[in-house]
């Protein structure tokens, strides 16, 4: 369950799942200091899949987009 782990661990796991399934995660920060995580598929050009502001939400989206159980 990702919500009980350290957010850095969850982010690292989401990045690894994405990389293993042909995707990558990009971070975007705004002026208020909020970080938005963007998920892309590794195609030419990269295909935007979605965005999340929480690490647990990102992990969930990566698992659904990559069909990871």
PDB file of N, CA and C in Angstrom:
ATOM      1  N   UNK A   1       0.849  -1.174   0.000  1.00  0.00           N
ATOM      2  CA  UNK A   1       0.000   0.000   0.000  1.00  0.00           C
ATOM      3  C   UNK A   1       0.898   1.242   0.000  1.00  0.00           C
ATOM      4  N   UNK A   2       0.902   2.030  -1.050  1.00  0.00           N
ATOM      5  CA  UNK A   2       1.807   3.156  -1.174  1.00  0.00           C
ATOM      6  C   UNK A   2       1.597   4.264  -0.145  1.00  0.00           C
ATOM      7  N   UNK A   3       0.411   4.418   0.407  1.00  0.00           N
ATOM      8  CA  UNK A   3       0.150   5.536   1.305  1.00  0.00           C
ATOM      9  C   UNK A   3       0.880   5.415   2.643  1.00  0.00           C
ATOM     10  N   UNK A   4       1.349   4.231   3.009  1.00  0.00           N
ATOM     11  CA  UNK A   4       2.020   4.059   4.283  1.00  0.00           C
ATOM     12  C   UNK A   4       3.534   4.144   4.149  1.00  0.00           C
ATOM     13  N   UNK A   5       4.029   4.294   2.946  1.00  0.00           N
ATOM     14  CA  UNK A   5       5.470   4.369   2.726  1.00  0.00           C
ATOM     15  C   UNK A   5       5.932   5.813   2.557  1.00  0.00           C
ATOM     16  N   UNK A   6       7.228   5.991   2.611  1.00  0.00           N
ATOM     17  CA  UNK A   6       7.846   7.281   2.389  1.00  0.00           C
ATOM     18  C   UNK A   6       7.521   7.756   0.965  1.00  0.00           C
ATOM     19  N   UNK A   7       7.089   9.010   0.781  1.00  0.00           N
ATOM     20  CA  UNK A   7       6.751   9.496  -0.559  1.00  0.00           C
ATOM     21  C   UNK A   7       7.897   9.373  -1.569  1.00  0.00           C
ATOM     22  N   UNK A   8       9.137   9.483  -1.109  1.00  0.00           N
ATOM     23  CA  UNK A   8      10.273   9.316  -2.028  1.00  0.00           C
ATOM     24  C   UNK A   8      10.360   7.887  -2.548  1.00  0.00           C
ATOM     25  N   UNK A   9      10.048   6.920  -1.691  1.00  0.00           N
ATOM     26  CA  UNK A   9      10.030   5.519  -2.124  1.00  0.00           C
ATOM     27  C   UNK A   9       8.946   5.289  -3.164  1.00  0.00           C
ATOM     28  N   UNK A  10       7.778   5.858  -2.937  1.00  0.00           N
ATOM     29  CA  UNK A  10       6.644   5.692  -3.847  1.00  0.00           C
ATOM     30  C   UNK A  10       6.974   6.326  -5.198  1.00  0.00           C
ATOM     31  N   UNK A  11       7.593   7.519  -5.189  1.00  0.00           N
ATOM     32  CA  UNK A  11       7.984   8.186  -6.427  1.00  0.00           C
ATOM     33  C   UNK A  11       9.033   7.368  -7.180  1.00  0.00           C
ATOM     34  N   UNK A  12       9.995   6.847  -6.451  1.00  0.00           N
ATOM     35  CA  UNK A  12      11.042   6.027  -7.078  1.00  0.00           C
ATOM     36  C   UNK A  12      10.433   4.774  -7.716  1.00  0.00           C
ATOM     37  N   UNK A  13       9.502   4.137  -7.033  1.00  0.00           N
ATOM     38  CA  UNK A  13       8.842   2.949  -7.568  1.00  0.00           C
ATOM     39  C   UNK A  13       8.005   3.288  -8.804  1.00  0.00           C
ATOM     40  N   UNK A  14       7.293   4.422  -8.764  1.00  0.00           N
ATOM     41  CA  UNK A  14       6.486   4.848  -9.913  1.00  0.00           C
ATOM     42  C   UNK A  14       7.378   5.112 -11.118  1.00  0.00           C
ATOM     43  N   UNK A  15       8.525   5.753 -10.898  1.00  0.00           N
ATOM     44  CA  UNK A  15       9.474   6.001 -11.996  1.00  0.00           C
ATOM     45  C   UNK A  15       9.990   4.692 -12.587  1.00  0.00           C
ATOM     46  N   UNK A  16      10.275   3.722 -11.730  1.00  0.00           N
ATOM     47  CA  UNK A  16      10.797   2.435 -12.203  1.00  0.00           C
ATOM     48  C   UNK A  16       9.743   1.670 -12.995  1.00  0.00           C
ATOM     49  N   UNK A  17       8.515   1.659 -12.512  1.00  0.00           N
ATOM     50  CA  UNK A  17       7.420   0.988 -13.236  1.00  0.00           C
ATOM     51  C   UNK A  17       7.233   1.645 -14.597  1.00  0.00           C
ATOM     52  N   UNK A  18       7.222   2.985 -14.617  1.00  0.00           N
ATOM     53  CA  UNK A  18       7.058   3.713 -15.877  1.00  0.00           C
ATOM     54  C   UNK A  18       8.192   3.385 -16.850  1.00  0.00           C
ATOM     55  N   UNK A  19       9.413   3.390 -16.357  1.00  0.00           N
ATOM     56  CA  UNK A  19      10.566   3.103 -17.221  1.00  0.00           C
ATOM     57  C   UNK A  19      10.508   1.684 -17.767  1.00  0.00           C
ATOM     58  N   UNK A  20      10.126   0.739 -16.946  1.00  0.00           N
ATOM     59  CA  UNK A  20      10.047  -0.661 -17.374  1.00  0.00           C
ATOM     60  C   UNK A  20       8.971  -0.890 -18.429  1.00  0.00           C
ATOM     61  N   UNK A  21       7.981   0.001 -18.484  1.00  0.00           N
ATOM     62  CA  UNK A  21       6.865  -0.160 -19.415  1.00  0.00           C
ATOM     63  C   UNK A  21       6.841   0.898 -20.515  1.00  0.00           C
ATOM     64  N   UNK A  22       7.977   1.506 -20.812  1.00  0.00           N
ATOM     65  CA  UNK A  22       8.070   2.429 -21.936  1.00  0.00           C
ATOM     66  C   UNK A  22       7.480   3.804 -21.700  1.00  0.00           C
ATOM     67  N   UNK A  23       7.535   4.271 -20.472  1.00  0.00           N
ATOM     68  CA  UNK A  23       7.031   5.603 -20.140  1.00  0.00           C
ATOM     69  C   UNK A  23       8.095   6.357 -19.351  1.00  0.00           C
ATOM     70  N   UNK A  24       7.854   7.643 -19.122  1.00  0.00           N
ATOM     71  CA  UNK A  24       8.718   8.410 -18.235  1.00  0.00           C
ATOM     72  C   UNK A  24       7.910   9.477 -17.530  1.00  0.00           C
ATOM     73  N   UNK A  25       8.438   9.934 -16.395  1.00  0.00           N
ATOM     74  CA  UNK A  25       7.767  10.923 -15.556  1.00  0.00           C
ATOM     75  C   UNK A  25       8.594  12.196 -15.556  1.00  0.00           C
ATOM     76  N   UNK A  26       7.918  13.311 -15.738  1.00  0.00           N
ATOM     77  CA  UNK A  26       8.555  14.618 -15.709  1.00  0.00           C
ATOM     78  C   UNK A  26       7.945  15.414 -14.565  1.00  0.00           C
ATOM     79  N   UNK A  27       8.766  16.223 -13.892  1.00  0.00           N
ATOM     80  CA  UNK A  27       8.273  17.065 -12.801  1.00  0.00           C
ATOM     81  C   UNK A  27       8.209  18.505 -13.273  1.00  0.00           C
ATOM     82  N   UNK A  28       7.139  19.190 -12.893  1.00  0.00           N
ATOM     83  CA  UNK A  28       6.968  20.596 -13.243  1.00  0.00           C
ATOM     84  C   UNK A  28       6.584  21.352 -11.976  1.00  0.00           C
ATOM     85  N   UNK A  29       7.350  22.382 -11.638  1.00  0.00           N
ATOM     86  CA  UNK A  29       7.060  23.188 -10.447  1.00  0.00           C
ATOM     87  C   UNK A  29       6.519  24.546 -10.864  1.00  0.00           C
ATOM     88  N   UNK A  30       5.567  25.053 -10.089  1.00  0.00           N
ATOM     89  CA  UNK A  30       5.050  26.385 -10.370  1.00  0.00           C
ATOM     90  C   UNK A  30       5.606  27.380  -9.358  1.00  0.00           C
ATOM     91  N   UNK A  31       5.195  28.625  -9.474  1.00  0.00           N
ATOM     92  CA  UNK A  31       5.723  29.688  -8.609  1.00  0.00           C
ATOM     93  C   UNK A  31       5.359  29.488  -7.146  1.00  0.00           C
ATOM     94  N   UNK A  32       4.247  28.829  -6.883  1.00  0.00           N
ATOM     95  CA  UNK A  32       3.809  28.601  -5.500  1.00  0.00           C
ATOM     96  C   UNK A  32       4.593  27.468  -4.833  1.00  0.00           C
ATOM     97  N   UNK A  33       5.412  26.756  -5.600  1.00  0.00           N
ATOM     98  CA  UNK A  33       6.213  25.674  -5.047  1.00  0.00           C
ATOM     99  C   UNK A  33       5.541  24.313  -5.130  1.00  0.00           C
ATOM    100  N   UNK A  34       4.401  24.238  -5.791  1.00  0.00           N
ATOM    101  CA  UNK A  34       3.708  22.954  -5.955  1.00  0.00           C
ATOM    102  C   UNK A  34       4.335  22.190  -7.109  1.00  0.00           C
ATOM    103  N   UNK A  35       4.506  20.902  -6.927  1.00  0.00           N
ATOM    104  CA  UNK A  35       5.072  20.061  -7.972  1.00  0.00           C
ATOM    105  C   UNK A  35       3.963  19.264  -8.644  1.00  0.00           C
ATOM    106  N   UNK A  36       3.965  19.294  -9.961  1.00  0.00           N
ATOM    107  CA  UNK A  36       3.027  18.512 -10.756  1.00  0.00           C
ATOM    108  C   UNK A  36       3.842  17.452 -11.486  1.00  0.00           C
ATOM    109  N   UNK A  37       3.371  16.215 -11.429  1.00  0.00           N
ATOM    110  CA  UNK A  37       4.052  15.104 -12.092  1.00  0.00           C
ATOM    111  C   UNK A  37       3.325  14.782 -13.389  1.00  0.00           C
ATOM    112  N   UNK A  38       4.062  14.745 -14.497  1.00  0.00           N
ATOM    113  CA  UNK A  38       3.503  14.481 -15.820  1.00  0.00           C
ATOM    114  C   UNK A  38       3.985  13.124 -16.304  1.00  0.00           C
ATOM    115  N   UNK A  39       3.084  12.320 -16.835  1.00  0.00           N
ATOM    116  CA  UNK A  39       3.422  10.991 -17.345  1.00  0.00           C
ATOM    117  C   UNK A  39       3.340  11.009 -18.864  1.00  0.00           C
ATOM    118  N   UNK A  40       4.397  10.516 -19.522  1.00  0.00           N
ATOM    119  CA  UNK A  40       4.468  10.443 -20.978  1.00  0.00           C
ATOM    120  C   UNK A  40       4.841   9.034 -21.404  1.00  0.00           C
ATOM    121  N   UNK A  41       4.411   8.639 -22.594  1.00  0.00           N
ATOM    122  CA  UNK A  41       4.873   7.402 -23.224  1.00  0.00           C
ATOM    123  C   UNK A  41       6.075   7.737 -24.084  1.00  0.00           C
ATOM    124  N   UNK A  42       7.052   6.826 -24.127  1.00  0.00           N
ATOM    125  CA  UNK A  42       8.250   7.034 -24.930  1.00  0.00           C
ATOM    126  C   UNK A  42       7.951   6.719 -26.389  1.00  0.00           C
ATOM    127  N   UNK A  43       7.436   7.700 -27.103  1.00  0.00           N
ATOM    128  CA  UNK A  43       7.192   7.583 -28.536  1.00  0.00           C
ATOM    129  C   UNK A  43       7.843   8.795 -29.194  1.00  0.00           C
ATOM    130  N   UNK A  44       7.766   8.869 -30.505  1.00  0.00           N
ATOM    131  CA  UNK A  44       8.323  10.023 -31.204  1.00  0.00           C
ATOM    132  C   UNK A  44       7.192  10.774 -31.859  1.00  0.00           C
ATOM    133  N   UNK A  45       6.809  11.920 -31.437  1.00  0.00           N
ATOM    134  CA  UNK A  45       7.173  12.635 -30.204  1.00  0.00           C
ATOM    135  C   UNK A  45       6.506  11.992 -28.985  1.00  0.00           C
ATOM    136  N   UNK A  46       7.004  12.315 -27.783  1.00  0.00           N
ATOM    137  CA  UNK A  46       6.410  11.729 -26.577  1.00  0.00           C
ATOM    138  C   UNK A  46       4.908  12.019 -26.472  1.00  0.00           C
ATOM    139  N   UNK A  47       4.153  11.015 -26.046  1.00  0.00           N
ATOM    140  CA  UNK A  47       2.706  11.129 -25.919  1.00  0.00           C
ATOM    141  C   UNK A  47       2.338  11.397 -24.462  1.00  0.00           C
ATOM    142  N   UNK A  48       1.618  12.494 -24.247  1.00  0.00           N
ATOM    143  CA  UNK A  48       1.173  12.865 -22.909  1.00  0.00           C
ATOM    144  C   UNK A  48       0.069  11.910 -22.453  1.00  0.00           C
ATOM    145  N   UNK A  49       0.207  11.374 -21.236  1.00  0.00           N
ATOM    146  CA  UNK A  49      -0.785  10.449 -20.689  1.00  0.00           C
ATOM    147  C   UNK A  49      -1.638  11.139 -19.634  1.00  0.00           C
ATOM    148  N   UNK A  50      -1.010  11.857 -18.707  1.00  0.00           N
ATOM    149  CA  UNK A  50      -1.772  12.518 -17.657  1.00  0.00           C
ATOM    150  C   UNK A  50      -0.877  13.218 -16.662  1.00  0.00           C
ATOM    151  N   UNK A  51      -1.515  13.895 -15.684  1.00  0.00           N
ATOM    152  CA  UNK A  51      -0.751  14.590 -14.649  1.00  0.00           C
ATOM    153  C   UNK A  51      -1.412  14.406 -13.296  1.00  0.00           C
ATOM    154  N   UNK A  52      -0.602  14.446 -12.263  1.00  0.00           N
ATOM    155  CA  UNK A  52      -1.082  14.350 -10.885  1.00  0.00           C
ATOM    156  C   UNK A  52      -0.226  15.261 -10.011  1.00  0.00           C
ATOM    157  N   UNK A  53      -0.807  15.720  -8.906  1.00  0.00           N
ATOM    158  CA  UNK A  53      -0.053  16.571  -7.989  1.00  0.00           C
ATOM    159  C   UNK A  53       0.430  15.796  -6.763  1.00  0.00           C
ATOM    160  N   UNK A  54      -0.174  14.653  -6.486  1.00  0.00           N
ATOM    161  CA  UNK A  54       0.274  13.861  -5.340  1.00  0.00           C
ATOM    162  C   UNK A  54       1.060  12.643  -5.828  1.00  0.00           C
ATOM    163  N   UNK A  55       1.985  12.212  -4.997  1.00  0.00           N
ATOM    164  CA  UNK A  55       2.827  11.068  -5.346  1.00  0.00           C
ATOM    165  C   UNK A  55       2.000   9.784  -5.382  1.00  0.00           C
ATOM    166  N   UNK A  56       1.068   9.625  -4.455  1.00  0.00           N
ATOM    167  CA  UNK A  56       0.240   8.418  -4.449  1.00  0.00           C
ATOM    168  C   UNK A  56      -0.695   8.384  -5.655  1.00  0.00           C
ATOM    169  N   UNK A  57      -1.202   9.562  -6.043  1.00  0.00           N
ATOM    170  CA  UNK A  57      -2.029   9.641  -7.244  1.00  0.00           C
ATOM    171  C   UNK A  57      -1.228   9.302  -8.496  1.00  0.00           C
ATOM    172  N   UNK A  58       0.026   9.761  -8.534  1.00  0.00           N
ATOM    173  CA  UNK A  58       0.911   9.444  -9.650  1.00  0.00           C
ATOM    174  C   UNK A  58       1.161   7.943  -9.723  1.00  0.00           C
ATOM    175  N   UNK A  59       1.442   7.337  -8.592  1.00  0.00           N
ATOM    176  CA  UNK A  59       1.708   5.894  -8.537  1.00  0.00           C
ATOM    177  C   UNK A  59       0.503   5.123  -9.072  1.00  0.00           C
ATOM    178  N   UNK A  60      -0.676   5.517  -8.656  1.00  0.00           N
ATOM    179  CA  UNK A  60      -1.898   4.859  -9.108  1.00  0.00           C
ATOM    180  C   UNK A  60      -2.084   5.014 -10.614  1.00  0.00           C
ATOM    181  N   UNK A  61      -1.854   6.222 -11.133  1.00  0.00           N
ATOM    182  CA  UNK A  61      -2.010   6.464 -12.570  1.00  0.00           C
ATOM    183  C   UNK A  61      -0.986   5.661 -13.384  1.00  0.00           C
ATOM    184  N   UNK A  62       0.247   5.602 -12.911  1.00  0.00           N
ATOM    185  CA  UNK A  62       1.290   4.842 -13.605  1.00  0.00           C
ATOM    186  C   UNK A  62       0.902   3.358 -13.662  1.00  0.00           C
ATOM    187  N   UNK A  63       0.412   2.830 -12.555  1.00  0.00           N
ATOM    188  CA  UNK A  63       0.022   1.416 -12.512  1.00  0.00           C
ATOM    189  C   UNK A  63      -1.127   1.143 -13.478  1.00  0.00           C
ATOM    190  N   UNK A  64      -2.084   2.044 -13.574  1.00  0.00           N
ATOM    191  CA  UNK A  64      -3.205   1.854 -14.510  1.00  0.00           C
ATOM    192  C   UNK A  64      -2.770   2.005 -15.957  1.00  0.00           C
ATOM    193  N   UNK A  65      -1.950   3.023 -16.233  1.00  0.00           N
ATOM    194  CA  UNK A  65      -1.526   3.276 -17.614  1.00  0.00           C
ATOM    195  C   UNK A  65      -0.600   2.179 -18.116  1.00  0.00           C
ATOM    196  N   UNK A  66       0.174   1.580 -17.232  1.00  0.00           N
ATOM    197  CA  UNK A  66       1.131   0.539 -17.633  1.00  0.00           C
ATOM    198  C   UNK A  66       0.583  -0.864 -17.429  1.00  0.00           C
ATOM    199  N   UNK A  67      -0.669  -0.977 -16.974  1.00  0.00           N
ATOM    200  CA  UNK A  67      -1.295  -2.260 -16.713  1.00  0.00           C
ATOM    201  C   UNK A  67      -0.436  -3.100 -15.764  1.00  0.00           C
ATOM    202  N   UNK A  68       0.020  -2.453 -14.696  1.00  0.00           N
ATOM    203  CA  UNK A  68       0.874  -3.092 -13.688  1.00  0.00           C
ATOM    204  C   UNK A  68       0.005  -3.464 -12.502  1.00  0.00           C
ATOM    205  N   UNK A  69       0.060  -4.735 -12.093  1.00  0.00           N
ATOM    206  CA  UNK A  69      -0.792  -5.193 -10.984  1.00  0.00           C
ATOM    207  C   UNK A  69      -0.001  -5.293  -9.723  1.00  0.00           C
TER     208      UNK A  69
END
